[in-house]
PDB file of C-alpha atoms and ligand atoms in Angstrom:
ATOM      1  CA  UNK A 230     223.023 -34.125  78.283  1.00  0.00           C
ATOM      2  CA  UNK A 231     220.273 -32.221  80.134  1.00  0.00           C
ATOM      3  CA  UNK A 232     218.796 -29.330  77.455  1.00  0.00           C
ATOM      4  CA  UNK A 233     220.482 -26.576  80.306  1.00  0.00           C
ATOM      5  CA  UNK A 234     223.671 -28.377  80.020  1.00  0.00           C
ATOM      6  CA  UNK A 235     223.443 -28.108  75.879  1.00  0.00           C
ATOM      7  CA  UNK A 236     222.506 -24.540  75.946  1.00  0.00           C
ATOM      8  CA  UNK A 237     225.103 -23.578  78.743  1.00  0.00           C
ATOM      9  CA  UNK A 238     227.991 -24.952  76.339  1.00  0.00           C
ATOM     10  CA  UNK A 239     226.457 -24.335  72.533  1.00  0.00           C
ATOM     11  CA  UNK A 240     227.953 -21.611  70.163  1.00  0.00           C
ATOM     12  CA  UNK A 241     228.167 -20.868  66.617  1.00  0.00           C
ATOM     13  CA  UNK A 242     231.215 -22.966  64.957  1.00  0.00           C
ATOM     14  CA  UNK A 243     232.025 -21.383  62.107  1.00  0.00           C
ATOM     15  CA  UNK A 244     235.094 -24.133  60.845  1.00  0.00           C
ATOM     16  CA  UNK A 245     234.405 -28.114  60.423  1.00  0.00           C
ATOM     17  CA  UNK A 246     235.823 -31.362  60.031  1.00  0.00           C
ATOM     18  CA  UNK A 247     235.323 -32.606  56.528  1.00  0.00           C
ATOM     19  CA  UNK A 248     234.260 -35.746  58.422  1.00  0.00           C
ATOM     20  CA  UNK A 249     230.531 -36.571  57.331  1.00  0.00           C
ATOM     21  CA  UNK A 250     227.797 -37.186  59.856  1.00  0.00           C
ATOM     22  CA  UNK A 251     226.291 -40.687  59.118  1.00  0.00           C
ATOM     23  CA  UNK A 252     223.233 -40.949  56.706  1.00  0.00           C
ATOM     24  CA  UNK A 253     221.648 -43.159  59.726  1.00  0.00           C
ATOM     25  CA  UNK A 254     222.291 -40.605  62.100  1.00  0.00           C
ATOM     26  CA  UNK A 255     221.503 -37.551  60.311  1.00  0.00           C
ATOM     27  CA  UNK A 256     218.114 -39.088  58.936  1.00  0.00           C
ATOM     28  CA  UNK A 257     217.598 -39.996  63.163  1.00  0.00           C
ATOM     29  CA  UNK A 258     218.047 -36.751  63.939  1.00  0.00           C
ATOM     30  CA  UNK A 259     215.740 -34.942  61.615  1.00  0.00           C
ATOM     31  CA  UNK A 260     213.001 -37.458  62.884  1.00  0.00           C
ATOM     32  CA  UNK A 261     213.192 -36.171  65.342  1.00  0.00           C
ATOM     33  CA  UNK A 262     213.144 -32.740  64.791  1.00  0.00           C
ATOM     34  CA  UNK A 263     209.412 -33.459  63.358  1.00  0.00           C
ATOM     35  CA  UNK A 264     208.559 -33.129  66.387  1.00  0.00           C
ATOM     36  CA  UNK A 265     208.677 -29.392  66.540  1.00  0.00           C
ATOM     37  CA  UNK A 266     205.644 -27.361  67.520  1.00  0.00           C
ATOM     38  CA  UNK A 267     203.631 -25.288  64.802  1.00  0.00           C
ATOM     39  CA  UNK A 268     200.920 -23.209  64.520  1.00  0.00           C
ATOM     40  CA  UNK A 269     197.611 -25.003  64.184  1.00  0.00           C
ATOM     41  CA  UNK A 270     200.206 -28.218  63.427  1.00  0.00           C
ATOM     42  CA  UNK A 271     200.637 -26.909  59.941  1.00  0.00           C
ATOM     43  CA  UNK A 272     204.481 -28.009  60.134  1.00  0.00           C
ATOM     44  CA  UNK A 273     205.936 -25.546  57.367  1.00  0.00           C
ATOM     45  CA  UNK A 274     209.268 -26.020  57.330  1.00  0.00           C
ATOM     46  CA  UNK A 275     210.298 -27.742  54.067  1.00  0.00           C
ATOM     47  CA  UNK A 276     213.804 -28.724  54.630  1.00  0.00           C
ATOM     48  CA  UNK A 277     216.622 -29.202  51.879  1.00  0.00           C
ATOM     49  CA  UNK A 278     220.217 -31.069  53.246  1.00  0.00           C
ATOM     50  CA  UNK A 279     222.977 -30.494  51.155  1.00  0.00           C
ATOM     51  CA  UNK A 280     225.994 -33.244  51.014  1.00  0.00           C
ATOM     52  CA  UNK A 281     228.761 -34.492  49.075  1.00  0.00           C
ATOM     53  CA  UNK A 282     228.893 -33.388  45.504  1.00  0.00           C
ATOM     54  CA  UNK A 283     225.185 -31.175  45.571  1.00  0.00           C
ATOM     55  CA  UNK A 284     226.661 -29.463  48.453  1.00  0.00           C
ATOM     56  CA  UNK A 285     230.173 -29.185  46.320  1.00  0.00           C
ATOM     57  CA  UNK A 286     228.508 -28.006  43.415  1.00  0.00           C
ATOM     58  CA  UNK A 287     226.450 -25.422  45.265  1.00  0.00           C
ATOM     59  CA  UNK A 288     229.095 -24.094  46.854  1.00  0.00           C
ATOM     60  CA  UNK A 289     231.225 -22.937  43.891  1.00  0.00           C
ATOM     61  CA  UNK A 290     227.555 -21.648  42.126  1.00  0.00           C
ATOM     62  CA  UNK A 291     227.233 -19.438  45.211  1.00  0.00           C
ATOM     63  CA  UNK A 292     231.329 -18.343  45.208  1.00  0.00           C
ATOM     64  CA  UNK A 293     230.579 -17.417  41.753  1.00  0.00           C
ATOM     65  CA  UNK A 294     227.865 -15.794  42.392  1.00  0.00           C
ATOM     66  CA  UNK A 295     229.608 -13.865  45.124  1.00  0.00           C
ATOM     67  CA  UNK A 296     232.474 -12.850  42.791  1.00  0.00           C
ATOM     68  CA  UNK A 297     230.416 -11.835  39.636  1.00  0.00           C
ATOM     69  CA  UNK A 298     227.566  -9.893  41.262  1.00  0.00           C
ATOM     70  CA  UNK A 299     227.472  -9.868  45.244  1.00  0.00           C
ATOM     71  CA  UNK A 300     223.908  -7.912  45.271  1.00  0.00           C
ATOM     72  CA  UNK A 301     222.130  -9.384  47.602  1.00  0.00           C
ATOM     73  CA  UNK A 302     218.560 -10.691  46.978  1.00  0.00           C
ATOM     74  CA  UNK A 303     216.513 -12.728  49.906  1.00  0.00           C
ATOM     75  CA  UNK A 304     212.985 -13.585  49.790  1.00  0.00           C
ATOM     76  CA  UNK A 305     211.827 -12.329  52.853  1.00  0.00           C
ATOM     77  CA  UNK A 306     212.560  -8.830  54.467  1.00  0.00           C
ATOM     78  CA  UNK A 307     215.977  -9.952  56.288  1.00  0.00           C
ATOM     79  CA  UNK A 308     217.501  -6.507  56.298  1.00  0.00           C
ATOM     80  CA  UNK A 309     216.474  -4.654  59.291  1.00  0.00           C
ATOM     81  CA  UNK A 310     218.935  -1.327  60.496  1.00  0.00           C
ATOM     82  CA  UNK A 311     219.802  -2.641  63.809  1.00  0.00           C
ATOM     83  CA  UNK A 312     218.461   0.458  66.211  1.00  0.00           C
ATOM     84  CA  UNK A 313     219.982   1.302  69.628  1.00  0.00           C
ATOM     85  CA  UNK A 314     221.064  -1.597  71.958  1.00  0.00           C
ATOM     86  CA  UNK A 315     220.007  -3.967  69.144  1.00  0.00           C
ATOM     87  CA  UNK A 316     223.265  -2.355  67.152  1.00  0.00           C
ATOM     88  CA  UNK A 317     225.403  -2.521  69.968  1.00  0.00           C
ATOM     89  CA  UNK A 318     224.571  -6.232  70.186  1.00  0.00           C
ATOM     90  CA  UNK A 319     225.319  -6.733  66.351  1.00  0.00           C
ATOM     91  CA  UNK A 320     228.417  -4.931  66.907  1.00  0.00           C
ATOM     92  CA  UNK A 321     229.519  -7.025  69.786  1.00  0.00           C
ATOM     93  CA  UNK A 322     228.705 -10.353  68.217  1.00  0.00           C
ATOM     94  CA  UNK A 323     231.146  -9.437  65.016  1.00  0.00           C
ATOM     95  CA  UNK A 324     233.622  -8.059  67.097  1.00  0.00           C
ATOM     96  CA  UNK A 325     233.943 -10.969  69.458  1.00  0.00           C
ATOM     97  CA  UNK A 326     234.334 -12.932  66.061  1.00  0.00           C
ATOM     98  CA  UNK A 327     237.090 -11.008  64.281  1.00  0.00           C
ATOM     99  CA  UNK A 328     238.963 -10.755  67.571  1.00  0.00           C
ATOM    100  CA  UNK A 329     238.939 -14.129  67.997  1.00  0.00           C
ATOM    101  CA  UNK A 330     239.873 -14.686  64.589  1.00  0.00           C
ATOM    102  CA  UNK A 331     242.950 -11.760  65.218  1.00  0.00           C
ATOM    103  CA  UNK A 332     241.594  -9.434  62.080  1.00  0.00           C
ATOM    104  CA  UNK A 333     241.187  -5.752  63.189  1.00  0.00           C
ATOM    105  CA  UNK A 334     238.405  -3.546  62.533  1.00  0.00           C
ATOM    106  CA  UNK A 335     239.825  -1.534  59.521  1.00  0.00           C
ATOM    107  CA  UNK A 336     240.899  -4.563  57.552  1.00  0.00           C
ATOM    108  CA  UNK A 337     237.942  -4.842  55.163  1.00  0.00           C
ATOM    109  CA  UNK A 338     239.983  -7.129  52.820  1.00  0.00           C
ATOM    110  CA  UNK A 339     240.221 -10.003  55.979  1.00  0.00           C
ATOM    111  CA  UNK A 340     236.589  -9.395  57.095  1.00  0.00           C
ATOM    112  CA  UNK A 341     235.349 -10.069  53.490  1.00  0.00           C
ATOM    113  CA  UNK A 342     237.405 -12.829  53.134  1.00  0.00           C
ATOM    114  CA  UNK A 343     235.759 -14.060  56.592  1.00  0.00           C
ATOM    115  CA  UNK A 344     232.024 -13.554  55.532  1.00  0.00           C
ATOM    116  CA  UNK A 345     232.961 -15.190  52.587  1.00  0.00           C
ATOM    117  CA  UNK A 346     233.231 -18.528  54.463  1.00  0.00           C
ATOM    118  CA  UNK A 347     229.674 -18.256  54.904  1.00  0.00           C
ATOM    119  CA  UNK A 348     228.998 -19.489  51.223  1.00  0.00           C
ATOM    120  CA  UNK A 349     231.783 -21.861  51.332  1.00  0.00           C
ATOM    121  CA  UNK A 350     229.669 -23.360  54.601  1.00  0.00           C
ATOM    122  CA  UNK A 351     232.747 -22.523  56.858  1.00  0.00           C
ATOM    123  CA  UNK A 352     234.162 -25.941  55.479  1.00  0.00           C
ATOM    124  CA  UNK A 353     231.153 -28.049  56.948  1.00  0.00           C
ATOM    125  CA  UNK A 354     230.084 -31.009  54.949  1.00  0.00           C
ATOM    126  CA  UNK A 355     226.536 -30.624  55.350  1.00  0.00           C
ATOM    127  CA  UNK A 356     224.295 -28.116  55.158  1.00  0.00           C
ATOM    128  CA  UNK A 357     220.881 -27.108  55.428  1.00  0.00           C
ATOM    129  CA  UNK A 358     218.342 -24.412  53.881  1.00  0.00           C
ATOM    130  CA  UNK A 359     215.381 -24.005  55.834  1.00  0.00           C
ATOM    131  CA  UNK A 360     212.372 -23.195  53.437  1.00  0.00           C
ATOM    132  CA  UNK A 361     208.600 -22.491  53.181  1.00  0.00           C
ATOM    133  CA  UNK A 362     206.189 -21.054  51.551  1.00  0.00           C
ATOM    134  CA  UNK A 363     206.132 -17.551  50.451  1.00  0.00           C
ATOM    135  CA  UNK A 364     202.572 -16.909  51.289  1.00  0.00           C
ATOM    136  CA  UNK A 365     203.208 -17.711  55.105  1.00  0.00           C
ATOM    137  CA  UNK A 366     204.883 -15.301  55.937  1.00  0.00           C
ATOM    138  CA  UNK A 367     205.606 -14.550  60.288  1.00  0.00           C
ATOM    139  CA  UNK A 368     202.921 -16.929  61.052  1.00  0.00           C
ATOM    140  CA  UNK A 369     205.181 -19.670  59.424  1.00  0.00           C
ATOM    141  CA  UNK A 370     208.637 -17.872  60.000  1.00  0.00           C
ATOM    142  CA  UNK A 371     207.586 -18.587  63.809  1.00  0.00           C
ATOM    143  CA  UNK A 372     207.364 -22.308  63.012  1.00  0.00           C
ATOM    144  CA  UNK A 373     210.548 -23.002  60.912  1.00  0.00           C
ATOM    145  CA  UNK A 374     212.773 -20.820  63.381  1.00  0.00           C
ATOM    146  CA  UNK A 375     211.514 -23.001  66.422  1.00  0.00           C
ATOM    147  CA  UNK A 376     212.242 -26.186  63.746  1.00  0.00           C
ATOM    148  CA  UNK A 377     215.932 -24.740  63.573  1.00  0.00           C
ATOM    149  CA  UNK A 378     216.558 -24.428  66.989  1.00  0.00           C
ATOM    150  CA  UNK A 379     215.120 -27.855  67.719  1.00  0.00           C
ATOM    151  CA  UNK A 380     217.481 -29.434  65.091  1.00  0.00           C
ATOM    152  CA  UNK A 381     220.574 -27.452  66.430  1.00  0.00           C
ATOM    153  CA  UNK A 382     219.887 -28.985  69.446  1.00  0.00           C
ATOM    154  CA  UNK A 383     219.571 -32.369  68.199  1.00  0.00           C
ATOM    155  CA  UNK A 384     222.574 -32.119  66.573  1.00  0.00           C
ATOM    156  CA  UNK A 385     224.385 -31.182  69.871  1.00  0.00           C
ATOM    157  CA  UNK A 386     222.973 -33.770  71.937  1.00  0.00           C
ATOM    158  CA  UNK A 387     224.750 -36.066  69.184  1.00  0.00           C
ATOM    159  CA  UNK A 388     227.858 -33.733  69.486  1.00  0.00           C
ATOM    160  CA  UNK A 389     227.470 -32.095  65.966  1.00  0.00           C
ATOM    161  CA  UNK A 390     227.867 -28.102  65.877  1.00  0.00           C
ATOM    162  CA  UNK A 391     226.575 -26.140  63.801  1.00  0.00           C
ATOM    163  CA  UNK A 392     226.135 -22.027  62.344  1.00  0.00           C
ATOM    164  CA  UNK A 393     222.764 -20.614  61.404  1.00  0.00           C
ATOM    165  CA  UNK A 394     223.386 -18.555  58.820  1.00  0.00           C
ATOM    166  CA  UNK A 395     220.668 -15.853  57.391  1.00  0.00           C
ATOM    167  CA  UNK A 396     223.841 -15.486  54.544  1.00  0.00           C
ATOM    168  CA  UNK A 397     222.497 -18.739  52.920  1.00  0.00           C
ATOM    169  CA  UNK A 398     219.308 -16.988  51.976  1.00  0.00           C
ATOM    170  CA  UNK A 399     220.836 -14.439  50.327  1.00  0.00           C
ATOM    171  CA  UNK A 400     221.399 -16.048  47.073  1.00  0.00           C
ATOM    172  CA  UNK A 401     218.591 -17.728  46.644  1.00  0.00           C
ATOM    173  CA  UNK A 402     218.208 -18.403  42.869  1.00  0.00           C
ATOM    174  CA  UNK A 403     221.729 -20.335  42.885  1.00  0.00           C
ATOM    175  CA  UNK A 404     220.043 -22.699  45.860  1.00  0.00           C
ATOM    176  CA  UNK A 405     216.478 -22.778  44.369  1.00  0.00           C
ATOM    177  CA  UNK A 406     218.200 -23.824  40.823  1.00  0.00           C
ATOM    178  CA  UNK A 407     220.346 -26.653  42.045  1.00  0.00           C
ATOM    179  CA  UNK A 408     217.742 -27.987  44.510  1.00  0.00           C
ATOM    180  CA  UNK A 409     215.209 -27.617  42.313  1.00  0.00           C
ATOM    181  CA  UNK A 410     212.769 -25.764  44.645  1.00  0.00           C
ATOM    182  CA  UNK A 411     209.896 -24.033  43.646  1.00  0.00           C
ATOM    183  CA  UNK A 412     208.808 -20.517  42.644  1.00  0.00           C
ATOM    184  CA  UNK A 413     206.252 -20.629  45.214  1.00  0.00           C
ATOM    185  CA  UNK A 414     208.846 -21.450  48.327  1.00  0.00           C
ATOM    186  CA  UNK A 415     211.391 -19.270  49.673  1.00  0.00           C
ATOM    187  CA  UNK A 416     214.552 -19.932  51.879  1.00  0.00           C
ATOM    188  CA  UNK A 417     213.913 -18.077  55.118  1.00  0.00           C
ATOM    189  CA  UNK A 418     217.947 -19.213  56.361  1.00  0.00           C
ATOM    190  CA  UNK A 419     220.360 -21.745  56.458  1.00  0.00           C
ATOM    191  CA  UNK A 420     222.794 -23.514  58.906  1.00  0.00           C
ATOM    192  CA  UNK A 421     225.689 -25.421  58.438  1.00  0.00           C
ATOM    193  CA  UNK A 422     226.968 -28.400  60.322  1.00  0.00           C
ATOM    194  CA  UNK A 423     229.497 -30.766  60.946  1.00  0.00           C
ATOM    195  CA  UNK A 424     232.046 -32.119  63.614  1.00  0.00           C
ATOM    196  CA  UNK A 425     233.818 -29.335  64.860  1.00  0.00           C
ATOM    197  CA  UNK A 426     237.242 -27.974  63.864  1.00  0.00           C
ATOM    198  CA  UNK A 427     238.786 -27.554  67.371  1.00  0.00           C
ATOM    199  CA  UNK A 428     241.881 -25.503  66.733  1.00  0.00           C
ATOM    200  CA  UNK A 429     240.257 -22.982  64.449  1.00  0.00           C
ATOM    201  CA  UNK A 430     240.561 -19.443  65.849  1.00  0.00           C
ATOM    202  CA  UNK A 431     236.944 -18.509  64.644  1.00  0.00           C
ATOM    203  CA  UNK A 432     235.233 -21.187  67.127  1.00  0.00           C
ATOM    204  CA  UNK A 433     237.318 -19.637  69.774  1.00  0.00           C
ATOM    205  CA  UNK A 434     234.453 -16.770  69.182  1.00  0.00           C
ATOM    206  CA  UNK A 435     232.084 -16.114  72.342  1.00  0.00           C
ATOM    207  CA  UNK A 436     229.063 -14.028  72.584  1.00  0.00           C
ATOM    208  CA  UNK A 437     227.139 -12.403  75.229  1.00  0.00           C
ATOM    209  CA  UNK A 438     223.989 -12.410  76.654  1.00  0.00           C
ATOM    210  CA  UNK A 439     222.233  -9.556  78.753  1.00  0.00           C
ATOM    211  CA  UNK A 440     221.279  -9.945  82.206  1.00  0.00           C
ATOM    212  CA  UNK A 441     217.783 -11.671  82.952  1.00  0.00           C
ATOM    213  CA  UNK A 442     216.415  -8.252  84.466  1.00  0.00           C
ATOM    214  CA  UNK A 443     217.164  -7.009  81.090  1.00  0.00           C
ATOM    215  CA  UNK A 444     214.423  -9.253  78.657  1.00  0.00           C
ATOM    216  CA  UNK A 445     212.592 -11.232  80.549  1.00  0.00           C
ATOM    217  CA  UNK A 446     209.587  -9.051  83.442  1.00  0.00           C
ATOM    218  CA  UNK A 447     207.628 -11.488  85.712  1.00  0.00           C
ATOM    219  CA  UNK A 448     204.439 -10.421  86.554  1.00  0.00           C
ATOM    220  CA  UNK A 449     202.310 -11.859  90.226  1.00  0.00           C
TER     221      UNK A 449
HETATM  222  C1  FMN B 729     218.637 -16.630  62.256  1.00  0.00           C
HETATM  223  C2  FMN B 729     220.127 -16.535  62.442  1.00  0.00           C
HETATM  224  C3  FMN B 729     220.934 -16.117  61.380  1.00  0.00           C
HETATM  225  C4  FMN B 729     222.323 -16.062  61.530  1.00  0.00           C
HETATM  226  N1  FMN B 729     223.099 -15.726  60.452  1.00  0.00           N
HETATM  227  C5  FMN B 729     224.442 -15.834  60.536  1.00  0.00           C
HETATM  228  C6  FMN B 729     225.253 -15.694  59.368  1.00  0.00           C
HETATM  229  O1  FMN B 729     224.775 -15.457  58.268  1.00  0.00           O
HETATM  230  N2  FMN B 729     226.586 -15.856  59.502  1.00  0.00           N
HETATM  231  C7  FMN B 729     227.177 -16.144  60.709  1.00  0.00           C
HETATM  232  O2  FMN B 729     228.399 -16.278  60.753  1.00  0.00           O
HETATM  233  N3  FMN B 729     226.425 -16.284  61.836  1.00  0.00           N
HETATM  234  C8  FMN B 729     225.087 -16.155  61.776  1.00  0.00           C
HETATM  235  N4  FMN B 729     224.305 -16.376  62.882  1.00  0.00           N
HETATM  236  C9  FMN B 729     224.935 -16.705  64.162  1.00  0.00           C
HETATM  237  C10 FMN B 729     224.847 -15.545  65.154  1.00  0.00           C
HETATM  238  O3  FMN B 729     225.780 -14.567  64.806  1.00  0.00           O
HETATM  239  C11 FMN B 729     225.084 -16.108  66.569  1.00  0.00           C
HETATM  240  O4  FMN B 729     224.095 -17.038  66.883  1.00  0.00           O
HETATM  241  C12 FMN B 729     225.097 -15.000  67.627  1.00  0.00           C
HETATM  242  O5  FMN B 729     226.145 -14.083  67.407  1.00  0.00           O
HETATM  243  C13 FMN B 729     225.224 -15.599  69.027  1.00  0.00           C
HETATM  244  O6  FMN B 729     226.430 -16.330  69.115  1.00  0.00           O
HETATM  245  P1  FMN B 729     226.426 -17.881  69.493  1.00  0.00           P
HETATM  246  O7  FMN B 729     225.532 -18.600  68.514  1.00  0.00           O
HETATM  247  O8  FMN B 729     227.864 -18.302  69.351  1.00  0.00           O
HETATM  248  O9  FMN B 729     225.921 -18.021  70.889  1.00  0.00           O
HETATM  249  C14 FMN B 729     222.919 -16.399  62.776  1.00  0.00           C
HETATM  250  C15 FMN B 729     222.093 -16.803  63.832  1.00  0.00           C
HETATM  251  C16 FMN B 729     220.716 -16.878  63.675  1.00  0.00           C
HETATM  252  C17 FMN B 729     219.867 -17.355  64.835  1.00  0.00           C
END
């Protein structure tokens, strides 16, 4: 598949097989993604991959966490308030979600219940948390989100979906804990991936994308 072709037909899946992706194929893939550009090469991303029982385990720390005290605490400033046309895009990503999923937009109890399937990795067996360290900052934020978007797209060459998911670095303590990852690192995000789930309503979610005109000026 041609990287225009991938791009044309990738979206968020946010329910998976519990098929696992091979051990040979997954370590192929994150080869790689070593590739990646970085800044000055310095290749930042420190990558944790969650399976079988660690992912298991993690899973119900970070559904108790969620039920016991749902405060939540990331190590990086991941809670901008959406202005303007930015909001209306935030707005129209979760709405083309729920309505795909059939929940309305006064049923709190359902949406809840739907971002809750973020920390349950929307069923996926695998998952990644996408770390570096703390002193970094942008510079190396840069880096590790270019690193993400390199994987995703490895893994959909090899016709594995996936969901970034900023809600896996909102717990960090429960991760750090069980992966034992140090003071000095901090999860910038997370994605989860798997084979897909075809007849689950929430991958029948779609998103839009503004006209060209709209972000991108070309200059003569
Ligand atoms: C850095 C990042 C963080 C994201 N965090 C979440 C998340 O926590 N939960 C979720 O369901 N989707 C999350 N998403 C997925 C976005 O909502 C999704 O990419 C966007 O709405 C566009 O839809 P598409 O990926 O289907 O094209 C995230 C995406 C990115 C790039």
């Amino acid at each position: 598949m041609t990287i225009q072709a991938l791009l044309s037909s990738r979206h968020s899946v946010r329910e998976f097989l519990p098929n696992p992706v091979s051990p040979e194929l997954l370590k192929n893939i994150f080869q790689h993604a070593q590739q990646s550009a970085s800044n000055c090469n310095v290749q930042p991303w420190q990558t944790f991959v969650v399976s079988g029982k660690t992912r298991k385990d993690l899973e119900h720390a970070l559904m108790t966490k969620l039920m016991t005290d749902p405060t939540p605490a990331p190590e990086f400033d991941w809670t901008p308030r959406y202005q303007d046309k930015h909001r209306d895009r935030q707005f129209g990503s979760a709405n083309a979600l729920y309505s795909a999923m059939g929940i309305t937009r006064d049923d709190k109890k359902a949406r809840q219940m739907a971002m809750g399937r973020n920390w349950q990795f929307f069923g996926a067996p695998h998952a990644v948390f996408f770390c570096m360290e703390k002193y970094l900052g942008i510079m190396g934020a840069v880096d590790v989100g270019i690193y993400a978007q390199n994987l995703s797209l490895l893994l959909a060459e090899a016709g594995i979906s996936s969901c970034m998911q900023g809600a896996l670095g909102q717990f960090p303590a429960e991760v750090k804990k069980a992966l034992n990852i140090p003071q000095s690192m901090g999860i910038l995000f997370g994605m989860s991936f798997g084979y897909v789930k075809p007849d689950a309503a929430a991958n029948n979610a779609r998103t839009e994308r503004v006209e060209l005109k709209d972000s991108v000026l070309f200059f003569n």
